[in-house]
mmCIF file of C-alpha atoms in Angstrom:
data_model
loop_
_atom_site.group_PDB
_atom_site.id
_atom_site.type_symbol
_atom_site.label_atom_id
_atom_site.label_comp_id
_atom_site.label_asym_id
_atom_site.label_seq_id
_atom_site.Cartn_x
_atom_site.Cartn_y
_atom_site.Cartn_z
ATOM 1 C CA UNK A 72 0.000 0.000 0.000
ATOM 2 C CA UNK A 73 0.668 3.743 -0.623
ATOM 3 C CA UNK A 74 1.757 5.370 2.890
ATOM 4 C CA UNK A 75 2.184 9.162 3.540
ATOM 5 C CA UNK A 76 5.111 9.666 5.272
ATOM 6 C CA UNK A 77 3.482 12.787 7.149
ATOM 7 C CA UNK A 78 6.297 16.748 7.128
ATOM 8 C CA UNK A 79 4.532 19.920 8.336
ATOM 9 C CA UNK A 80 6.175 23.157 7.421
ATOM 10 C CA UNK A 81 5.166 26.977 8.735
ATOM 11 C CA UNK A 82 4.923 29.775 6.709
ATOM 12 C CA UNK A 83 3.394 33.304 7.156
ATOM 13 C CA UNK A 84 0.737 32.489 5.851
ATOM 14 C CA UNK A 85 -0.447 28.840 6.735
ATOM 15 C CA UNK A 86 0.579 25.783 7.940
ATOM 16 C CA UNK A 87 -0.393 22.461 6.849
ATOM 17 C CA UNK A 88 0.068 18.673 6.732
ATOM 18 C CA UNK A 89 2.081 17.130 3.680
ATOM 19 C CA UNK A 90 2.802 13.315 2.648
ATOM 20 C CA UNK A 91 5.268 12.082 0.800
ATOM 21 C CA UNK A 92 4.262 8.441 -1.496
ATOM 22 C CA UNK A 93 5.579 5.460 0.503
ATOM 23 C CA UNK A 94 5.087 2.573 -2.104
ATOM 24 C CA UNK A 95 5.635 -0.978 -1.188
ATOM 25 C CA UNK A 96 7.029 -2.991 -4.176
ATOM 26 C CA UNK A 97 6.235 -6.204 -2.446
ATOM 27 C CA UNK A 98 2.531 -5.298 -3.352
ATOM 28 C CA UNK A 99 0.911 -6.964 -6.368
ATOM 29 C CA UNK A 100 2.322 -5.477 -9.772
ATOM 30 C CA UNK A 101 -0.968 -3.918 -10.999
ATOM 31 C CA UNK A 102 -1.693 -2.221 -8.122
ATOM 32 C CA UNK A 103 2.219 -0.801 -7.555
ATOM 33 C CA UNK A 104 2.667 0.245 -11.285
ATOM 34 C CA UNK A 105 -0.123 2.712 -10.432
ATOM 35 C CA UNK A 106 0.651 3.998 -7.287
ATOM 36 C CA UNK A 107 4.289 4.924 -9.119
ATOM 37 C CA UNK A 108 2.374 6.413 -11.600
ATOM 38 C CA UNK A 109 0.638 8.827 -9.589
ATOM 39 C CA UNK A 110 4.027 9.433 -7.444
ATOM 40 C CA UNK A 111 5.711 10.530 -10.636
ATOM 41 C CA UNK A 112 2.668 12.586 -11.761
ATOM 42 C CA UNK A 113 1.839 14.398 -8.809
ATOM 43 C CA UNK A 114 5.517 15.082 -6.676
ATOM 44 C CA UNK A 115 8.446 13.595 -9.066
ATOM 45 C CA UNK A 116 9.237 12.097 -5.562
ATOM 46 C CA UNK A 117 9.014 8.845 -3.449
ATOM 47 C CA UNK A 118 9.979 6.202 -0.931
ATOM 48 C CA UNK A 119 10.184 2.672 -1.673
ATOM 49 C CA UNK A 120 9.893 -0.263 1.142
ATOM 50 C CA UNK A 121 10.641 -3.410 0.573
ATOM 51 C CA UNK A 122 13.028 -2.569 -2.477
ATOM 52 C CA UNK A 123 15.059 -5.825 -2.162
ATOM 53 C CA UNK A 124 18.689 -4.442 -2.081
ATOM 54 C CA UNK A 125 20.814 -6.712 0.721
ATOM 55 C CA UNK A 126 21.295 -4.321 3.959
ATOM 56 C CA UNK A 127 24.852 -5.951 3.426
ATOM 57 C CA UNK A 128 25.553 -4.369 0.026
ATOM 58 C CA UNK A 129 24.187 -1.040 1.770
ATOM 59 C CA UNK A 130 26.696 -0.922 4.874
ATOM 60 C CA UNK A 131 29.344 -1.798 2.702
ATOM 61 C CA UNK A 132 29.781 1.017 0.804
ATOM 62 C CA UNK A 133 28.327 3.263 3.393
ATOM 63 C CA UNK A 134 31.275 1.882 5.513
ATOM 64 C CA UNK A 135 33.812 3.241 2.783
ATOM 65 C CA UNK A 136 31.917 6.283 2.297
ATOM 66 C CA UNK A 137 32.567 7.240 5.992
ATOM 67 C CA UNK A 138 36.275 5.932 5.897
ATOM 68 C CA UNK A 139 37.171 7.579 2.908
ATOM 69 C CA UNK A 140 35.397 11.265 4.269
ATOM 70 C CA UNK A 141 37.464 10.901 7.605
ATOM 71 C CA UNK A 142 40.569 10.635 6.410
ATOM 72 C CA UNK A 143 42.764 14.106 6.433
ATOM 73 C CA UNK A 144 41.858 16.779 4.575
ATOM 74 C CA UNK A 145 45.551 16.327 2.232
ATOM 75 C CA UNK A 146 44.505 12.844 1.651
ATOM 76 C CA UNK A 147 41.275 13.406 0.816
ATOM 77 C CA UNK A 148 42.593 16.093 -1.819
ATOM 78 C CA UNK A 149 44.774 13.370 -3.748
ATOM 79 C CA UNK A 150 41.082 11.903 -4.985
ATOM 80 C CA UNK A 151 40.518 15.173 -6.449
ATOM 81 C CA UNK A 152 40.048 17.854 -7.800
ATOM 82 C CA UNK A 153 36.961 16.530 -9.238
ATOM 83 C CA UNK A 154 36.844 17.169 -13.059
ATOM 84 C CA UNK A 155 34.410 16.023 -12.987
ATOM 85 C CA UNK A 156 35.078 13.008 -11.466
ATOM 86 C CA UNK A 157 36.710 12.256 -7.801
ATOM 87 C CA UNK A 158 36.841 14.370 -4.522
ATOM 88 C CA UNK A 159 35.581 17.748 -4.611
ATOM 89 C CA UNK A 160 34.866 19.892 -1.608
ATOM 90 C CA UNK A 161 32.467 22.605 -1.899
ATOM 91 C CA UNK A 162 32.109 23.674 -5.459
ATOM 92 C CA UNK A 163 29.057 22.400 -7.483
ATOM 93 C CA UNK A 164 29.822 22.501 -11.321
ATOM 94 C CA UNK A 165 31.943 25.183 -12.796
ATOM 95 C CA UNK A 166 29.716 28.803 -12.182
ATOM 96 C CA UNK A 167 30.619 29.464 -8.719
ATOM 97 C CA UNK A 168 27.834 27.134 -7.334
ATOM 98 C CA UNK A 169 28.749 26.254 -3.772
ATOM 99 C CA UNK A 170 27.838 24.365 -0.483
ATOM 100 C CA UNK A 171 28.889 22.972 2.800
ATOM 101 C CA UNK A 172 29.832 19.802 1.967
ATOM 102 C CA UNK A 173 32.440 17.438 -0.055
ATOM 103 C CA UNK A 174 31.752 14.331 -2.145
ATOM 104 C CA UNK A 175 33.024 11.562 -4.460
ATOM 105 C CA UNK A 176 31.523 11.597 -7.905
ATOM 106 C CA UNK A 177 32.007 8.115 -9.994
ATOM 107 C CA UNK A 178 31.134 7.239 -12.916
ATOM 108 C CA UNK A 179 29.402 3.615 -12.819
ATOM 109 C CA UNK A 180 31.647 1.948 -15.292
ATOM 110 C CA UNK A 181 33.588 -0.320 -13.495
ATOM 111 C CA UNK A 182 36.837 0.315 -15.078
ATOM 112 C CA UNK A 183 36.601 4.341 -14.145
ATOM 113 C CA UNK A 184 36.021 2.805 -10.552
ATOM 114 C CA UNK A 185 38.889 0.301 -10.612
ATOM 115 C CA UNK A 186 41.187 3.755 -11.535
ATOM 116 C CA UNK A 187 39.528 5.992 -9.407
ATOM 117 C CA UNK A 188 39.762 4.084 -6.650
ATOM 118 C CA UNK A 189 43.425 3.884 -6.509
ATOM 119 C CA UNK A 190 43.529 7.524 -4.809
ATOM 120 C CA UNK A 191 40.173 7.009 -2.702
ATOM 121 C CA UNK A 192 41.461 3.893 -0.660
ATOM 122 C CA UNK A 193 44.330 2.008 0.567
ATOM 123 C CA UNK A 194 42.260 -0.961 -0.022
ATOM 124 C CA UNK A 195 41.117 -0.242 -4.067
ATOM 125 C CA UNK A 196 39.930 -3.564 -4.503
ATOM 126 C CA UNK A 197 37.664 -3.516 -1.616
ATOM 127 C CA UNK A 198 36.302 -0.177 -2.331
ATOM 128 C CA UNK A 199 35.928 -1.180 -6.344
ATOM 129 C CA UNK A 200 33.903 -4.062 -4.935
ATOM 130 C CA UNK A 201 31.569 -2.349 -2.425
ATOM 131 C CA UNK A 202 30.501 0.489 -5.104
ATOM 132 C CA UNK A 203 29.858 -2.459 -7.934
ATOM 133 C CA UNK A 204 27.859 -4.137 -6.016
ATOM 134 C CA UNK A 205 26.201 -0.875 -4.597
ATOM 135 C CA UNK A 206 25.582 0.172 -8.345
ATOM 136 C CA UNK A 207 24.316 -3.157 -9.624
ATOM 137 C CA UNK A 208 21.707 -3.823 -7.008
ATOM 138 C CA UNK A 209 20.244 0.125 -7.457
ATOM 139 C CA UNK A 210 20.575 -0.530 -11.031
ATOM 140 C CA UNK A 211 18.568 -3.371 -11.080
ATOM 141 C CA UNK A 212 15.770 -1.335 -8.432
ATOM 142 C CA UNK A 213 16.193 1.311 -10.723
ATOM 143 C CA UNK A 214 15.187 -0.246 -13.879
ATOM 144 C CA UNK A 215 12.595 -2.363 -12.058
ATOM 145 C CA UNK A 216 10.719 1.444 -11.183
ATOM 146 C CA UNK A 217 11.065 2.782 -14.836
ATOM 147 C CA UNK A 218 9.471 -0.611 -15.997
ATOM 148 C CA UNK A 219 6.624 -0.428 -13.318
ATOM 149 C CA UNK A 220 6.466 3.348 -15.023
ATOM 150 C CA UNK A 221 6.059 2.151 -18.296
ATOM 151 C CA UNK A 222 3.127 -0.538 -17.314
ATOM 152 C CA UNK A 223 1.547 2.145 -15.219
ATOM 153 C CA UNK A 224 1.675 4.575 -18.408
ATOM 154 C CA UNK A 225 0.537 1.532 -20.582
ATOM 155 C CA UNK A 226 3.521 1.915 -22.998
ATOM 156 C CA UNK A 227 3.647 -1.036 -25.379
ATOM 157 C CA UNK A 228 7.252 -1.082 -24.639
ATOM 158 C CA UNK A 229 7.527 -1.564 -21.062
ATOM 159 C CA UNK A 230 11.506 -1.845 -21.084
ATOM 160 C CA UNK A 231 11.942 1.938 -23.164
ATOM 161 C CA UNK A 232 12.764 3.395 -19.836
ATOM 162 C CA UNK A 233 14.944 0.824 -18.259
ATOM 163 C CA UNK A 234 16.709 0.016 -21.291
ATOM 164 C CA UNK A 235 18.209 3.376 -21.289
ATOM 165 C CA UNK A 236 20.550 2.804 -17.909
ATOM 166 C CA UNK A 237 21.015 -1.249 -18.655
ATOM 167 C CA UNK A 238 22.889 -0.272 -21.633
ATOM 168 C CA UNK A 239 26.694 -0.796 -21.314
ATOM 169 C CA UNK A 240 27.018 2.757 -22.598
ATOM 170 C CA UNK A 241 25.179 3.990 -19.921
ATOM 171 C CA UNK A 242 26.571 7.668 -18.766
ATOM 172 C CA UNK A 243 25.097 6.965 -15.152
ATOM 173 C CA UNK A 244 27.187 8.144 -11.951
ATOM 174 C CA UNK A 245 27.089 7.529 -8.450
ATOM 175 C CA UNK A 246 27.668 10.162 -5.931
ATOM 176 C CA UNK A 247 28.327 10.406 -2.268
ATOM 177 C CA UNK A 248 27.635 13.687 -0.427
ATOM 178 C CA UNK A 249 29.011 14.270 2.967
ATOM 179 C CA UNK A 250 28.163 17.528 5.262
ATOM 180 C CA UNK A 251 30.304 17.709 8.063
ATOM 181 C CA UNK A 252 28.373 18.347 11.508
ATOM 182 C CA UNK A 253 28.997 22.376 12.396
ATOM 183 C CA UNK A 254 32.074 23.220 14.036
ATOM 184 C CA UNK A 255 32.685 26.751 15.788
ATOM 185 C CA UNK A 256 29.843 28.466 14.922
ATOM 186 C CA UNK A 257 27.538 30.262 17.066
ATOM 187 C CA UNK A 258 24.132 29.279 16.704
ATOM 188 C CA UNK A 259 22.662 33.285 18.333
ATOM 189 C CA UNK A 260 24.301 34.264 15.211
ATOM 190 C CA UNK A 261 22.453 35.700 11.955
ATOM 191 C CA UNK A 262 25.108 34.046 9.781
ATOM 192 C CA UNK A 263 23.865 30.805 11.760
ATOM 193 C CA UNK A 264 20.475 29.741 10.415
ATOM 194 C CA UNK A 265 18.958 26.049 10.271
ATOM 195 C CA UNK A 266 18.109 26.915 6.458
ATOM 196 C CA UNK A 267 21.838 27.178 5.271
ATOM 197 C CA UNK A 268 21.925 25.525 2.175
ATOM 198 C CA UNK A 269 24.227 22.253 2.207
ATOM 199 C CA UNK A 270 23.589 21.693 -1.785
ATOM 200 C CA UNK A 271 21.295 24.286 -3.588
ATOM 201 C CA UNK A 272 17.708 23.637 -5.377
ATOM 202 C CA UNK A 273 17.785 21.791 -8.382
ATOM 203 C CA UNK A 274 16.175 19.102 -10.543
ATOM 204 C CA UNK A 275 17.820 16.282 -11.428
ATOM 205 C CA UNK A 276 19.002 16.138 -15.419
ATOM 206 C CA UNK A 277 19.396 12.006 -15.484
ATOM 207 C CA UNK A 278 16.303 9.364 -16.034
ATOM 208 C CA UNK A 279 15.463 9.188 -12.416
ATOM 209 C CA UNK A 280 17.791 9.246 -9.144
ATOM 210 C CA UNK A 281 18.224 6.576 -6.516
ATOM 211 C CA UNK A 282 19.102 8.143 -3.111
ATOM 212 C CA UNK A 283 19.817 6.879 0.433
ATOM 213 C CA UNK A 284 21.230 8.721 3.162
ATOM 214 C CA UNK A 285 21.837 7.842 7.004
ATOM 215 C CA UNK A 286 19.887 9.075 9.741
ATOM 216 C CA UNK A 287 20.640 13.108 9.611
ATOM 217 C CA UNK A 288 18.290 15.064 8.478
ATOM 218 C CA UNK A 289 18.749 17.531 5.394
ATOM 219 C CA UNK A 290 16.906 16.716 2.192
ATOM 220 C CA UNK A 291 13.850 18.994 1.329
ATOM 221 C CA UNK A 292 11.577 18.622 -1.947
ATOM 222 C CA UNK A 293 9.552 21.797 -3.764
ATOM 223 C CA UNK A 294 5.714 21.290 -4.083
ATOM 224 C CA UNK A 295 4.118 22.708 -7.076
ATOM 225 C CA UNK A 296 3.188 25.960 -5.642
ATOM 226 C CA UNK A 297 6.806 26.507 -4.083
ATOM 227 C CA UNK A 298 5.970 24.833 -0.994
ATOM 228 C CA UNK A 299 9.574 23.466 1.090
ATOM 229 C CA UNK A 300 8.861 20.321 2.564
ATOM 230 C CA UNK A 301 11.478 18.154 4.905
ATOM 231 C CA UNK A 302 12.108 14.215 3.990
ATOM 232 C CA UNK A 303 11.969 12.515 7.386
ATOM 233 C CA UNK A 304 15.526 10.716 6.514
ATOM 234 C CA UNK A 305 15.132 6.750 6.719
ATOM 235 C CA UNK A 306 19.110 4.641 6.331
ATOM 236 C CA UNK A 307 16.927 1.581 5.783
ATOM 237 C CA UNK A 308 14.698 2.510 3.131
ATOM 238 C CA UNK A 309 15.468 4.478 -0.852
ATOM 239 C CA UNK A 310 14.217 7.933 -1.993
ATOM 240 C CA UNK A 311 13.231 8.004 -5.974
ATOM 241 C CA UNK A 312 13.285 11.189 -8.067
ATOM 242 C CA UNK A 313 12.294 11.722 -11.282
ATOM 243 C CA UNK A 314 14.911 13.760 -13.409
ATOM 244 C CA UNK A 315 14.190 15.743 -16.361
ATOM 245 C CA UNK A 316 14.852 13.189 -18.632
ATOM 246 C CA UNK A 317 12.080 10.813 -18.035
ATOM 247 C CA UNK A 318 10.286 14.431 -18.321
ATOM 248 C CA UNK A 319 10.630 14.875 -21.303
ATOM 249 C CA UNK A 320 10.454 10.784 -22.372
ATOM 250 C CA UNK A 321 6.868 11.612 -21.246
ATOM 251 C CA UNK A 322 6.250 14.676 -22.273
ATOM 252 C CA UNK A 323 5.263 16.115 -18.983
ATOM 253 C CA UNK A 324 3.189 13.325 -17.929
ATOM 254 C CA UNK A 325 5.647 12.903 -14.909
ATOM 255 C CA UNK A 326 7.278 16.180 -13.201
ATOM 256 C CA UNK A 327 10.992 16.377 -12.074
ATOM 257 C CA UNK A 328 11.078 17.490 -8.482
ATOM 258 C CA UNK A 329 13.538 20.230 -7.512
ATOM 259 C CA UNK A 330 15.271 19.854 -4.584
ATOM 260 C CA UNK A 331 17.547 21.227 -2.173
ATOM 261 C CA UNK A 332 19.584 19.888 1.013
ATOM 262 C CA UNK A 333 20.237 22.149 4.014
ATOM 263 C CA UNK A 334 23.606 22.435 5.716
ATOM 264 C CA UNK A 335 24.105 20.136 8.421
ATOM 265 C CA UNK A 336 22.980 21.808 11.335
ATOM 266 C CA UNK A 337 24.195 19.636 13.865
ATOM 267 C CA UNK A 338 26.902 19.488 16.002
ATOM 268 C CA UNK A 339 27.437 16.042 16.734
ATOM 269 C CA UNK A 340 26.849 14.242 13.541
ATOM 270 C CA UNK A 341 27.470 13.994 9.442
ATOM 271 C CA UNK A 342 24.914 13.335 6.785
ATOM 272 C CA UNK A 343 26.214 11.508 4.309
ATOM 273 C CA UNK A 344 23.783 10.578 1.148
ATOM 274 C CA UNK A 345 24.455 8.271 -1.715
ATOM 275 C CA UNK A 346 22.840 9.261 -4.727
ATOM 276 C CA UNK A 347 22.890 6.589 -8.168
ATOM 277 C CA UNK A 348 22.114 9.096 -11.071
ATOM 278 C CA UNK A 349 20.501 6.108 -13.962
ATOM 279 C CA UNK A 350 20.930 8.369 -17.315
ATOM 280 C CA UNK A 351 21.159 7.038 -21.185
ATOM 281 C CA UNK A 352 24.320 7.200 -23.195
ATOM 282 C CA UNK A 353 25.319 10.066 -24.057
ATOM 283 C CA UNK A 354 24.426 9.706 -28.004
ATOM 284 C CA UNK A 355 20.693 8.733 -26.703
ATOM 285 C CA UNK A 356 18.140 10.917 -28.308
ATOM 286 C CA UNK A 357 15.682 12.355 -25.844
ATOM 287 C CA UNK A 358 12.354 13.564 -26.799
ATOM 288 C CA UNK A 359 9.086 12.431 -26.360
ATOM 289 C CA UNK A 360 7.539 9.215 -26.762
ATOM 290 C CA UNK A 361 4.734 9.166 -29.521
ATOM 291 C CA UNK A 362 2.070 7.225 -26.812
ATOM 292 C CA UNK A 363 2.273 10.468 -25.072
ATOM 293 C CA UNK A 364 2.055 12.985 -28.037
ATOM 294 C CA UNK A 365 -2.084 14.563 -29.378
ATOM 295 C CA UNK A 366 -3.478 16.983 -30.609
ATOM 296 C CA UNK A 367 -4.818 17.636 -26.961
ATOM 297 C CA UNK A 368 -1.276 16.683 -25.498
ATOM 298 C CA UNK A 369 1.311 18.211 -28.258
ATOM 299 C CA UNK A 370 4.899 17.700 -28.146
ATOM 300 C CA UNK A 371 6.257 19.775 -25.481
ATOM 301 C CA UNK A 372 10.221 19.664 -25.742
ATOM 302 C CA UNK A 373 12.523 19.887 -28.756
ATOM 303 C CA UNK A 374 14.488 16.550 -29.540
ATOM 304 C CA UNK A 375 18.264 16.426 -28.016
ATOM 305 C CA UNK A 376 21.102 13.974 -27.001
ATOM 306 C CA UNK A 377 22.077 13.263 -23.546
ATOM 307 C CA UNK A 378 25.367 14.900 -24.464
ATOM 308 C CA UNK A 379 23.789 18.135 -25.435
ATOM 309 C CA UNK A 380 21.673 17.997 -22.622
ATOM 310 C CA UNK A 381 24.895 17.702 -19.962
ATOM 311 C CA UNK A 382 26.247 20.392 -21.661
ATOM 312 C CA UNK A 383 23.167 22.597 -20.949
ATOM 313 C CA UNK A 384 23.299 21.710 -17.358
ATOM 314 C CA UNK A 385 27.512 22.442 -16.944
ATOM 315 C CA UNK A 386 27.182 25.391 -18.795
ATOM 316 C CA UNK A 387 24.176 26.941 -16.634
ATOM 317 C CA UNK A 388 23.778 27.672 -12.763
ATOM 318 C CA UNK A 389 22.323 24.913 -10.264
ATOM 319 C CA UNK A 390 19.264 26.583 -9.867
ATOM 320 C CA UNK A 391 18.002 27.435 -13.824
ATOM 321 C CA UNK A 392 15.230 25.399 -15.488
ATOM 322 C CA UNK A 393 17.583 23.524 -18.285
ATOM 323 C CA UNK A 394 14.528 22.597 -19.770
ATOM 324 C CA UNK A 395 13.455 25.992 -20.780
ATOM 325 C CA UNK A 396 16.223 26.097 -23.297
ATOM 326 C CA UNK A 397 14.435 23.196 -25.213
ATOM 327 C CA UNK A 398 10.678 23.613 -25.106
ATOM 328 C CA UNK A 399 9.058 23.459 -28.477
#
């Protein structure tokens, strides 16, 4: 069954009740395809229970996450600097986007891990193992969502989502964000507010995202009408969001759901997510699907290839709407 996992928020002018979609994949396929469905149509955002993915496989690389981010700062640096993959520590993209936090960006190919993870641990086979079995169980949840999508849509094809991200081309990247607890800061200070931003408000360019984090809270998703809401964090359980890509693959049937994460505001400990990023390769053509194309429902977006598309998103600021540079 669909669950609302139940955030209030306060504003000026009202306060009120919101729930995010808790779907339960154990549940029979009909009714589970549909409940995605109206996820993706109605927030771009959910949580999935009973997803399948070993807690082993979880801890693992959650375990080399945390040894890898507490090492010293000089040996942190020889993973990086991230261009754009490795450490980086603050810096998001290359227009003077920032936050308070560091990360390791990889992409999923398991050779570019192999490499990479010659200057992330003094163990590279162990850490090469933990994210490749990270990336091929959320890769396999991944494109078990996009084909519930697909039935829930009633697209002929139900693999046209999932194929995308299975293909050994893939362009998809895993991520690790870490923000540090705060250290020396007073908290009667007006420099000091629980609504720092950790990592700015954005959608998601890929297919969809698959996100864990631990038990700190952080993450916060936009409602339609501009609404902030908090995501009650859950280390046991994944987050989904759409990215603009399946957007446009639908032409607006499903919404990509911009969101933001706050600085760590606490003193004691980290928050450290793990994001998988599923996205085509980069010579994919993305536009939209003819099942979703009328004359009461014309095409909305302009074709264009992944590559193009990344382009549009290095070459702009965290915060723009990408997808305004391609609307018909």
């Amino acid at each position: 069954m669909v669950a609302l996992s139940p955030a209030s928020m306060r504003t000026k002018k009202t306060m009120r009740a919101v729930g995010i979609p808790v779907v339960d994949l154990s549940l029979d396929r009909s009714i589970v395809s549909v409940q995605i469905v109206k996820a993706c149509e109605e927030y771009g955002f959910f949580k999935v229970i009973n997803h399948g993915v070993p807690r082993e496989i979880i801890s693992r690389l959650e375990g080399e996450g945390v040894h890898f981010f507490d090492k010293p700062a000089g040996d942190k640096q020889r993973a990086g600097p991230a261009t754009p993959f490795g450490y980086g520590l603050k810096n998001i993209g290359l227009n003077g986007n920032k936050g308070e936090f560091e990360y390791l960006l990889l992409h999923t190919n398991p050779f570019s891990i192999a490499e990479r993870s010659k200057t992330i641990s003094n163990d590279p086979e162990n850490f090469s193992c933990a994210a490749n079995d990270y990336i091929e169980a959320v890769r396999e949840l991944a494109s078990e969502i996009l084909d519930l999508v697909a039935e829930g849509l009633w697209v002929p094809d139900k693999y046209v989502f999932s194929r995308l991200i299975r293909d050994v081309q893939s362009d998809s990247v895993l991520r690790v964000n870490h923000y540090p607890p705060v250290k020396n800061r007073d908290p009667s200070s007006k420099a000091c507010k629980d609504d720092q931003i950790g990592f700015g408000e954005h959608t998601d360019p890929q297919i969809l995202t698959i996100l864990r984090s631990n038990d700190a809270a952080g993450l916060e998703i936009s409602l339609h009408d501009g609404f902030w809401i908090p995501v009650p964090p859950d280390p046991t359980q994944f987050y989904v969001i759409i990215g603009d890509a399946l957007r446009v693959l639908t032409n607006g049937r499903v919404v990509s759901v911009r969101h933001r994460a706050l600085a760590n505001s606490s003193r004691i400990n980290s928050r450290m997510s793990i994001m998988y990023f599923g996205a085509p390769p980069l010579n994919t053509t993305i536009s939209p699907l003819p099942e979703f194309v009328s004359p009461q429902n014309p095409i909305l977006y302009k074709p264009f290839t992944w590559s193009e598309y990344k382009k549009a998103a290095y070459a702009s600021r965290l915060g723009d709407c990408r997808l305004n540079l391609f609307k018909q």
